[in-house]
Short mmCIF file of C-alpha atoms and ligand atoms in Angstrom, two decimals:
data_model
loop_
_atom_site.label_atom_id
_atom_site.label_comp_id
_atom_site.label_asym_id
_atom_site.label_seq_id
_atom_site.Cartn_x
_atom_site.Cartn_y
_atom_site.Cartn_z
CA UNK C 1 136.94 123.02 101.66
CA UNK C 2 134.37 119.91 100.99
CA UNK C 3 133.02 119.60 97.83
CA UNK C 4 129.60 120.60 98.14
CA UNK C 5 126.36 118.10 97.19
CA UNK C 6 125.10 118.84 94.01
CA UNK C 7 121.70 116.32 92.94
CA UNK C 8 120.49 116.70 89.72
CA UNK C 9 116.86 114.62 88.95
CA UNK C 10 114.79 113.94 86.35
CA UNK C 11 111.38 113.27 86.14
CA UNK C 12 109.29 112.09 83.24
CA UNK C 13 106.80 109.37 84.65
CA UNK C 14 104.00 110.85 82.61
CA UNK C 15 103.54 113.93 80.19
CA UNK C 16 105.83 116.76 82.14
CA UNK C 17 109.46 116.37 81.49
CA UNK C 18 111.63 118.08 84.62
CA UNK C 19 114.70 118.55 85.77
CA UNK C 20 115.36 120.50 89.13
CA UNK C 21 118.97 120.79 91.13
CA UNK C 22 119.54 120.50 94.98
CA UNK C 23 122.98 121.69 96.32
CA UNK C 24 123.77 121.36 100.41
CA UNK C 25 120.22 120.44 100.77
CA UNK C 26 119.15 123.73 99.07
CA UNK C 27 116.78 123.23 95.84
CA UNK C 28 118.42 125.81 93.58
CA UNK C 29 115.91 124.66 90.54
CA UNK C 30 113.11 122.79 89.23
CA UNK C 31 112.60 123.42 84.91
CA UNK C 32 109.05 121.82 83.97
CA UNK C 33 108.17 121.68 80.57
CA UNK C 34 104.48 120.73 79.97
CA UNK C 35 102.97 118.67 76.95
CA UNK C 36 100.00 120.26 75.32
CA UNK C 37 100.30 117.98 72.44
CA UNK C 38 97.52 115.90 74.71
CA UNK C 39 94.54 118.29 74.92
CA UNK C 40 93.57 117.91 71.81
CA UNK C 41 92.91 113.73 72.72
CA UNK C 42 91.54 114.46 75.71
CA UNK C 43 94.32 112.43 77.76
CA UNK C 44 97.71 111.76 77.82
CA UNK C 45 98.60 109.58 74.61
CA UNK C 46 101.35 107.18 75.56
CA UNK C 47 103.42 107.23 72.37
CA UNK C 48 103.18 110.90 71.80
CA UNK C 49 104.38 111.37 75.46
CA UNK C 50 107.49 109.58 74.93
CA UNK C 51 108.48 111.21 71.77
CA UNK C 52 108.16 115.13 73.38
CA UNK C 53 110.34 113.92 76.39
CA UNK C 54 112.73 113.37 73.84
CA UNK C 55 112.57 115.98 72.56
CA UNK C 56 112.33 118.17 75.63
CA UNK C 57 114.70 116.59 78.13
CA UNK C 58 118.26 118.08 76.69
CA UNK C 59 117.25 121.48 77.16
CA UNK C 60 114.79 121.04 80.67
CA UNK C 61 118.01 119.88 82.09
CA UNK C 62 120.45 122.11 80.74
CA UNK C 63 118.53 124.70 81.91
CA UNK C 64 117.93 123.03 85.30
CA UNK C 65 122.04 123.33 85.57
CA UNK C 66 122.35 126.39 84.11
CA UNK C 67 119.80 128.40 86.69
CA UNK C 68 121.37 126.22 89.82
CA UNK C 69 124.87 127.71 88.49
CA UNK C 70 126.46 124.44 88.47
CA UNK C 71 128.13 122.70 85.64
CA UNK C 72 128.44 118.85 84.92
CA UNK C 73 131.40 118.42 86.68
CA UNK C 74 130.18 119.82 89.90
CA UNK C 75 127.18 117.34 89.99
CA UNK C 76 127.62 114.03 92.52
CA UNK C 77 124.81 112.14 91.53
CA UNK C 78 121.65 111.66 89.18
CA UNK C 79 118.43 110.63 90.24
CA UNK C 80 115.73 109.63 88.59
CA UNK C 81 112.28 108.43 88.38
CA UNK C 82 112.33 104.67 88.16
CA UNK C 83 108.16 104.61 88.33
CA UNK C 84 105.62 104.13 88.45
CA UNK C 85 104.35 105.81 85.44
CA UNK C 86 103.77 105.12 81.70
CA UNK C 87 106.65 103.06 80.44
CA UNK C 88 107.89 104.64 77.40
CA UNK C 89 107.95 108.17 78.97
CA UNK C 90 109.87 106.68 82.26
CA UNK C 91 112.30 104.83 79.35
CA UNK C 92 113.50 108.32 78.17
CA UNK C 93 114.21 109.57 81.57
CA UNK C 94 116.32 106.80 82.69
CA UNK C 95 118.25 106.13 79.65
CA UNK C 96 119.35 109.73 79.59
CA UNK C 97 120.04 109.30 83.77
CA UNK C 98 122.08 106.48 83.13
CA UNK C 99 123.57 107.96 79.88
CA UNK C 100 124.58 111.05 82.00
CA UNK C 101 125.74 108.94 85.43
CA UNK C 102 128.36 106.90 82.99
CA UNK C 103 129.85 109.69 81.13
CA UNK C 104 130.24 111.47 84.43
CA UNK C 105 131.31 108.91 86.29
CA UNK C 106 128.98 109.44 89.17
CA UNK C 107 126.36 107.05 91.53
CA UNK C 108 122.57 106.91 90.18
CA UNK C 109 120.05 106.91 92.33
CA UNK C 110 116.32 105.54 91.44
CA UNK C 111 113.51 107.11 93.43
CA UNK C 112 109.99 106.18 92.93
CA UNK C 113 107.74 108.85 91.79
CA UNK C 114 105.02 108.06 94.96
CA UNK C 115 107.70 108.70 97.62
CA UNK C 116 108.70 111.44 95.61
CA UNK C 117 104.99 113.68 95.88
CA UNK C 118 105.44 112.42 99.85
CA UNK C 119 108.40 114.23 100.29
CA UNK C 120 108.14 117.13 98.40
CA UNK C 121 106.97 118.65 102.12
CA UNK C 122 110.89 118.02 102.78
CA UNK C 123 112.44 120.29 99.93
CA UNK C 124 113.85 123.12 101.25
CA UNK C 125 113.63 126.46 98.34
CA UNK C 126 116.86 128.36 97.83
CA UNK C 127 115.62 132.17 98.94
CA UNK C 128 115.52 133.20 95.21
CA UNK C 129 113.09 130.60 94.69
CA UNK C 130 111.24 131.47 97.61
CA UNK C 131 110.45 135.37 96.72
CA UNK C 132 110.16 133.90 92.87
CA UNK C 133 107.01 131.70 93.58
CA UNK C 134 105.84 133.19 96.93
CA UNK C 135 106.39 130.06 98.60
CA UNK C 136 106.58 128.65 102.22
CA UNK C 137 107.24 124.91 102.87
CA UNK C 138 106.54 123.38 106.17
CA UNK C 139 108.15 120.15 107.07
CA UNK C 140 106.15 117.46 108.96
CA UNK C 141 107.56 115.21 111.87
CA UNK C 142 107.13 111.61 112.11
CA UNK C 143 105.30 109.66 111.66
CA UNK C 144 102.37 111.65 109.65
CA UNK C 145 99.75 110.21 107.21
CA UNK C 146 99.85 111.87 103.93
CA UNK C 147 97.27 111.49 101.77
CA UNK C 148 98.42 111.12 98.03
CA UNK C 149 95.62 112.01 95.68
CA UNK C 150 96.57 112.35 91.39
CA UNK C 151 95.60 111.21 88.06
CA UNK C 152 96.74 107.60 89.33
CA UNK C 153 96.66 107.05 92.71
CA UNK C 154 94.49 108.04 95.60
CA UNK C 155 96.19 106.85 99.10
CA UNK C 156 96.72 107.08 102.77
CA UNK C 157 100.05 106.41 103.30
CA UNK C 158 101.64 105.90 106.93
CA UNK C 159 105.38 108.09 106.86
CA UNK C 160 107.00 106.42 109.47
CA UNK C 161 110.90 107.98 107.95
CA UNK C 162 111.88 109.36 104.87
CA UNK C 163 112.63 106.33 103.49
CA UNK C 164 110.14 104.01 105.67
CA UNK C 165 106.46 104.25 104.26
CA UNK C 166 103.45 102.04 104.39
CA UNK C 167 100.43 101.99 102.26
CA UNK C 168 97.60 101.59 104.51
CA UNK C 169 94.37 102.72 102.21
CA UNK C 170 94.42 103.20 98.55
CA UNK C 171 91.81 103.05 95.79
CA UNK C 172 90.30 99.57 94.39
CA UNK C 173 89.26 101.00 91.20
CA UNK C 174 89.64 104.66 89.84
CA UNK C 175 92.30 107.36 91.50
CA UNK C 176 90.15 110.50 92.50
CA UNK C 177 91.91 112.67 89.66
CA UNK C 178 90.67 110.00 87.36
CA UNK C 179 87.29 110.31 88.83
CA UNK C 180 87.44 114.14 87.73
CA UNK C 181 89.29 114.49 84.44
CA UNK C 182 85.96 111.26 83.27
CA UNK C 183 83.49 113.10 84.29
CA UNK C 184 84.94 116.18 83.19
CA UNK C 185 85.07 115.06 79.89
CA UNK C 186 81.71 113.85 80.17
CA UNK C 187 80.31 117.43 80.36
CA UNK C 188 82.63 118.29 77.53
CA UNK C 189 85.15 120.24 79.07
CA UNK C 190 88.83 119.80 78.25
CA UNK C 191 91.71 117.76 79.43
CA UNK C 192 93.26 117.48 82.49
CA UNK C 193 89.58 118.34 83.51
CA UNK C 194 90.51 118.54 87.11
CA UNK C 195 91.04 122.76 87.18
CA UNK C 196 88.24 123.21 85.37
CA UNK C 197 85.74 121.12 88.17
CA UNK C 198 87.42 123.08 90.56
CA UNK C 199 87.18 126.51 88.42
CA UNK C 200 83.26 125.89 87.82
CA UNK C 201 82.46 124.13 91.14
CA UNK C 202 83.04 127.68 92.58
CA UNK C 203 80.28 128.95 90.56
CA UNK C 204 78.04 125.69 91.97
CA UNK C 205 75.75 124.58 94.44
CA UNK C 206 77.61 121.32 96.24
CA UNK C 207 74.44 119.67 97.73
CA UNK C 208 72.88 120.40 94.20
CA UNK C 209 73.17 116.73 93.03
CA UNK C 210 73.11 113.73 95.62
CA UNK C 211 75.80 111.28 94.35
CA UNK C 212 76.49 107.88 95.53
CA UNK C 213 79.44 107.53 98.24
CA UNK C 214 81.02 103.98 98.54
CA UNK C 215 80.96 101.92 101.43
CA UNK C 216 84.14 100.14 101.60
CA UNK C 217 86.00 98.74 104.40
CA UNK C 218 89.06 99.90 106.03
CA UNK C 219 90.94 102.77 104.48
CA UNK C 220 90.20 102.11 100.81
CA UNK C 221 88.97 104.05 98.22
CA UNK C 222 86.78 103.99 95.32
CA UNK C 223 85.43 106.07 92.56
CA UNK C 224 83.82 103.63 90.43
CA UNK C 225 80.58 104.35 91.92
CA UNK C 226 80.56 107.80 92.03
CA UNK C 227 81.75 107.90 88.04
CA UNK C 228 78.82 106.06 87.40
CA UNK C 229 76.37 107.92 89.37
CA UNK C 230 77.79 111.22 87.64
CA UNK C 231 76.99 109.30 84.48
CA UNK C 232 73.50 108.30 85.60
CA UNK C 233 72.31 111.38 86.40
CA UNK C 234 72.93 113.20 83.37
CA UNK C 235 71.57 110.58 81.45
CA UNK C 236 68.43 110.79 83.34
CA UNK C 237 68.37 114.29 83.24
CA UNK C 238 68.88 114.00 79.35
CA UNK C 239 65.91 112.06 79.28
CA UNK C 240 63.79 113.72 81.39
CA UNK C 241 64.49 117.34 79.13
CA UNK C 242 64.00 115.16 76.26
CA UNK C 243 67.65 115.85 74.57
CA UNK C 244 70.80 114.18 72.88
CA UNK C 245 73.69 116.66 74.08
CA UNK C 246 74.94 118.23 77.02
CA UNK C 247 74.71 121.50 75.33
CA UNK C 248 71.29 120.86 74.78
CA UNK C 249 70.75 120.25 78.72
CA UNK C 250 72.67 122.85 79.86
CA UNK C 251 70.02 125.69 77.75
CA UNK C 252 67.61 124.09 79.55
CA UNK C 253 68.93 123.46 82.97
CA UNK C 254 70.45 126.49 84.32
CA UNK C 255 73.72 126.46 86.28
CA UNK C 256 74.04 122.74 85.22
CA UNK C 257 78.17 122.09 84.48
CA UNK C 258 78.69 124.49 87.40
CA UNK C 259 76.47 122.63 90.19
CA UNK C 260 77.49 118.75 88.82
CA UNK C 261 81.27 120.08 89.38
CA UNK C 262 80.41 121.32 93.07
CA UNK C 263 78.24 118.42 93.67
CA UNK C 264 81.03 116.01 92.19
CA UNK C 265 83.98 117.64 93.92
CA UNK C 266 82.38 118.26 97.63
CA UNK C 267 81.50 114.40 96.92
CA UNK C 268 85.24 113.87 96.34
CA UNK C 269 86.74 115.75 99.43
CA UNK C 270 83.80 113.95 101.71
CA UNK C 271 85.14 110.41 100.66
CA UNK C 272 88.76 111.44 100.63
CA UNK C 273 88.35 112.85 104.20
CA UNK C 274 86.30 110.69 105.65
CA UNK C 275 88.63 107.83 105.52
CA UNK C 276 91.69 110.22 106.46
CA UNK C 277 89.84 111.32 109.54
CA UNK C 278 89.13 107.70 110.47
CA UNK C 279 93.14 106.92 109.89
CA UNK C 280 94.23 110.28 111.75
CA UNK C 281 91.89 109.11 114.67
CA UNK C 282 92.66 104.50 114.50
CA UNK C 283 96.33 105.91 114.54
CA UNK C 284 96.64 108.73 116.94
CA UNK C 285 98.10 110.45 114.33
CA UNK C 286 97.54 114.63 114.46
CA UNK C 287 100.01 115.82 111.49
CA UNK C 288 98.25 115.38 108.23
CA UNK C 289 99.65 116.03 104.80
CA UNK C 290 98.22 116.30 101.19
CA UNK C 291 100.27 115.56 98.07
CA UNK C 292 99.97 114.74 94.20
CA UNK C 293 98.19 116.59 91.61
CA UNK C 294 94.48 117.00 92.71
CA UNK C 295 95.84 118.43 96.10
CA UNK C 296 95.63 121.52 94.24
CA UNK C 297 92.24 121.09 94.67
CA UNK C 298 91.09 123.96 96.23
CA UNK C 299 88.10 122.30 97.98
CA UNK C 300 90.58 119.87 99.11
CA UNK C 301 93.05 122.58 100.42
CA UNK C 302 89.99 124.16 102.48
CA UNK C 303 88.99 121.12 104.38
CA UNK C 304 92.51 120.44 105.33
CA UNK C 305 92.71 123.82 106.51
CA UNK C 306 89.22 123.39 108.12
CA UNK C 307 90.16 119.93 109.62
CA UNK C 308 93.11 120.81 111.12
CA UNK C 309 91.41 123.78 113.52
CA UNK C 310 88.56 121.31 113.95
CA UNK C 311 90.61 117.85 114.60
CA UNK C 312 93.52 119.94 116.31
CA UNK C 313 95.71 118.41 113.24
CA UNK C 314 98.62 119.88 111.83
CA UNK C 315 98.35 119.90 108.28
CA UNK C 316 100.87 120.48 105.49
CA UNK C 317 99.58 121.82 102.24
CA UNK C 318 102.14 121.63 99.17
CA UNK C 319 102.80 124.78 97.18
CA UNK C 320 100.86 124.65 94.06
CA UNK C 321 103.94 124.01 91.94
CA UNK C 322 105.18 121.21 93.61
CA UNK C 323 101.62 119.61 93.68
CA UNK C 324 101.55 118.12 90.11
CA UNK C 325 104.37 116.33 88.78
CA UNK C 326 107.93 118.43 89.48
CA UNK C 327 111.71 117.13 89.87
CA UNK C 328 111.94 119.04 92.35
CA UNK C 329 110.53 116.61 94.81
CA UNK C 330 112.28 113.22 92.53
CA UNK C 331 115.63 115.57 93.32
CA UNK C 332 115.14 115.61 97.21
CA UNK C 333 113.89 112.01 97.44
CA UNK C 334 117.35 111.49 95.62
CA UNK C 335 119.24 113.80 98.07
CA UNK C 336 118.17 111.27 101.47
CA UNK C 337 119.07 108.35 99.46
CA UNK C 338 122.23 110.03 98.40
CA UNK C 339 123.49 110.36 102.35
CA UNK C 340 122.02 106.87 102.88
CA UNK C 341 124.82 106.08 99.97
CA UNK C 342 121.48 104.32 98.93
CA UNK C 343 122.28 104.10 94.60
CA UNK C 344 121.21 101.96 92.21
CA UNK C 345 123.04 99.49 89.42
CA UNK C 346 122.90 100.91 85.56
CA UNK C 347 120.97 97.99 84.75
CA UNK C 348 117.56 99.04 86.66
CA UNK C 349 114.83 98.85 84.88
CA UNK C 350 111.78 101.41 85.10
CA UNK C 351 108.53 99.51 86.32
CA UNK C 352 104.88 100.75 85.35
CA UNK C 353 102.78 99.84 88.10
CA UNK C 354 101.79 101.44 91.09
CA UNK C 355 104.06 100.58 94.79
CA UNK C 356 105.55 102.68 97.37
O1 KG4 Z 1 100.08 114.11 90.14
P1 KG4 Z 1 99.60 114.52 88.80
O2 KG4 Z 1 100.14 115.79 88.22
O3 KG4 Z 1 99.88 113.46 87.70
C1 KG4 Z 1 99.69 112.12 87.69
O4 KG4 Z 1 98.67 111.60 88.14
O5 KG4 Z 1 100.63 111.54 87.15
O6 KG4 Z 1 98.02 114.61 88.88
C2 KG4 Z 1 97.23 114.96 87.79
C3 KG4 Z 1 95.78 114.94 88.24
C4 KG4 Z 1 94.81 115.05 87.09
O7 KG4 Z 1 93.82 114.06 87.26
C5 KG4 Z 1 94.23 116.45 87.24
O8 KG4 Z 1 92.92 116.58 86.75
C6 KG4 Z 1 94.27 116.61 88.74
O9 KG4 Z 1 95.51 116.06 89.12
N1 KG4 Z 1 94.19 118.02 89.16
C7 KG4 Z 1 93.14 118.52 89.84
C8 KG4 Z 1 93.41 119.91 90.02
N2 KG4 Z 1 94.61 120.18 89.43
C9 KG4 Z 1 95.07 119.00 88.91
N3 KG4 Z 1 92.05 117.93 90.31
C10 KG4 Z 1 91.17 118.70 90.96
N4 KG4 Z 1 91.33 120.04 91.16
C11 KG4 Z 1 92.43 120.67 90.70
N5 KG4 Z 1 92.58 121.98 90.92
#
């Protein structure tokens, strides 16, 4: 009998250190262990990062093997994110790939953490995981466009094969997720401040607060503008009231966090879709994904869902836990490249900035 596949990833571009296992094609599991060591700065600090990966990635991916039921000697190869992300954190994951890869004797195999949140719509749940996190994965043909919104990035990018993909919009300044954890902290509510715009927009008026959309050509973003004009009307609205804080304000304005977060966010989901739709239509392209971290937005999720019965498109909506940053979807980047015999030398380097 063959040996089967086993792929073990890691992933620890930013402040979640995973490990997740993918035997025959099957993803049998995906460990995350989350920093909270940031909230209390209000965004991920670099150094501190680096240090709890190190901490955390010995037991994230013993227990990644240990719930696949696999040991070390069944594994054929190690992926890994190679980047983009913040250096020292990506430095921790590789060195501990490559440590593993040598002392098992097995390929290494970089993937970059962008193609990565594309093809998490490819990963294919063991059953257990399936009735464990109520999930259902549909798999896109190509090409689609998927757009690829987080803390980082914000793009359209063309899928033309798993391991053929174009960039053909992305943002000039801020990434979308940026644009909400700022403002976010700007009306003082904690990091990642993403959930909570989407947790209080609910409670909001969206047409409450006119902010400025950009006016840039092609399929590019940016959030610069909007950021500001956040800014600018709170500080308006500060003087106006005759007040220092946004405590202050919010006594006197009612419903104030609640309608700036549905103001800012249906702002968000207009520019994001705008330029989408405009891609979907230049390209004749009717299967639409959504992936990275604020594609758990659930404003986001709704106007896929509501494009796709009113643009005929076919849209694939990641499971909430492979939306933010997961091995799960590093492990079946790694699993293509692994039948495409596609590995990498030991001496690869991690790289910080952002490419597909
Ligand atoms: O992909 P991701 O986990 O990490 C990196 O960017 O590396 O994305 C994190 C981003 C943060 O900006 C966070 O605020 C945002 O995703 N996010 C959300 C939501 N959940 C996470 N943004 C809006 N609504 C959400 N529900």
């Amino acid at each position: 009998m063959e040996k089967p596949v086993v792929i073990v990833a890691i992933e620890s571009s930013c402040d979640d250190t995973s490990s997740a296992v993918i035997v025959d094609g099957i993803l049998r599991s995906n460990v995350i262990a989350s920093q909270k060591v940031h909230e209390e700065y209000g965004g991920v600090v670099p150094e501190l990062a680096s240090r709890a990966h190190q901490q955390n990635i010995l037991p994230v991916v013993d227990t990644a093997l240990k719930r696949a039921g696999v040991t070390k000697e069944d594994i054929s190869a190690i992926a890994f994110t190679r980047g983009p992300g913040l250096l020292g954190s990506l430095l921790v994951g590789t060195s501990f790939a490559k440590g593993l890869a040598l002392a098992l004797n097995v390929p290494l195999i970089d993937v970059n953490h962008l193609q990565g949140h594309v093809l998490a719509h490819f990963v294919e749940p063991s059953e257990e995981l399936k009735a464990q996190q109520a999930m259902t994965i549909k798999h896109p043909d190509f090409p689609f466009l998927c757009l690829l919104v987080s803390g980082g990035n914000s793009q359209i990018v063309l899928v033309k094969a798993y391991n053929r993909m174009e960039i053909i919009g992305q943002t000039i300044d801020d990434a979308a997720g940026e644009a909400f954890d700022k403002c976010a902290k700007v009306l003082g509510l904690p990091y990642p401040g993403g959930p909570w715009i989407d947790k209080l927009a609910k409670l909001g008026d969206p047409n409450k607060y006119p902010f400025a959309k950009p006016n840039i050509a092609g399929y590019n973003y940016s959030f610069s503008g909007l950021k500001t004009s956040f800014l600018y009307t709170l500080r308006d609205m500060l003087k106006t009231h005759g007040v220092e804080t946004i405590d202050e304000l919010a006594e006197r304005v009612p419903n104030l966090r609640e309608d700036m977060c549905a103001s800012l966010q249906a702002t968000v989901v207009d520019i994001l879709m705008r330029k989408l739709r405009k891609a979907a239509k230049d390209l004749g392209i009717n299967q639409v994904a959504v992936a990275g971290g604020v594609s758990a937005n659930s404003a986001l999720r709704q106007a896929f869902i509501d494009h796709g019965a009113k643009y005929h498109w076919q849209v694939f909506i990641p499971p909430f836990s492979f939306t933010t940053d997961n091995a799960a979807m590093v492990c079946q980047a790694g699993y293509f490249k692994y039948l495409d015999h596609d590995f990498c030398a030991i001496d690869e380097v991690p790289f910080a900035k952002t490419t597909i």
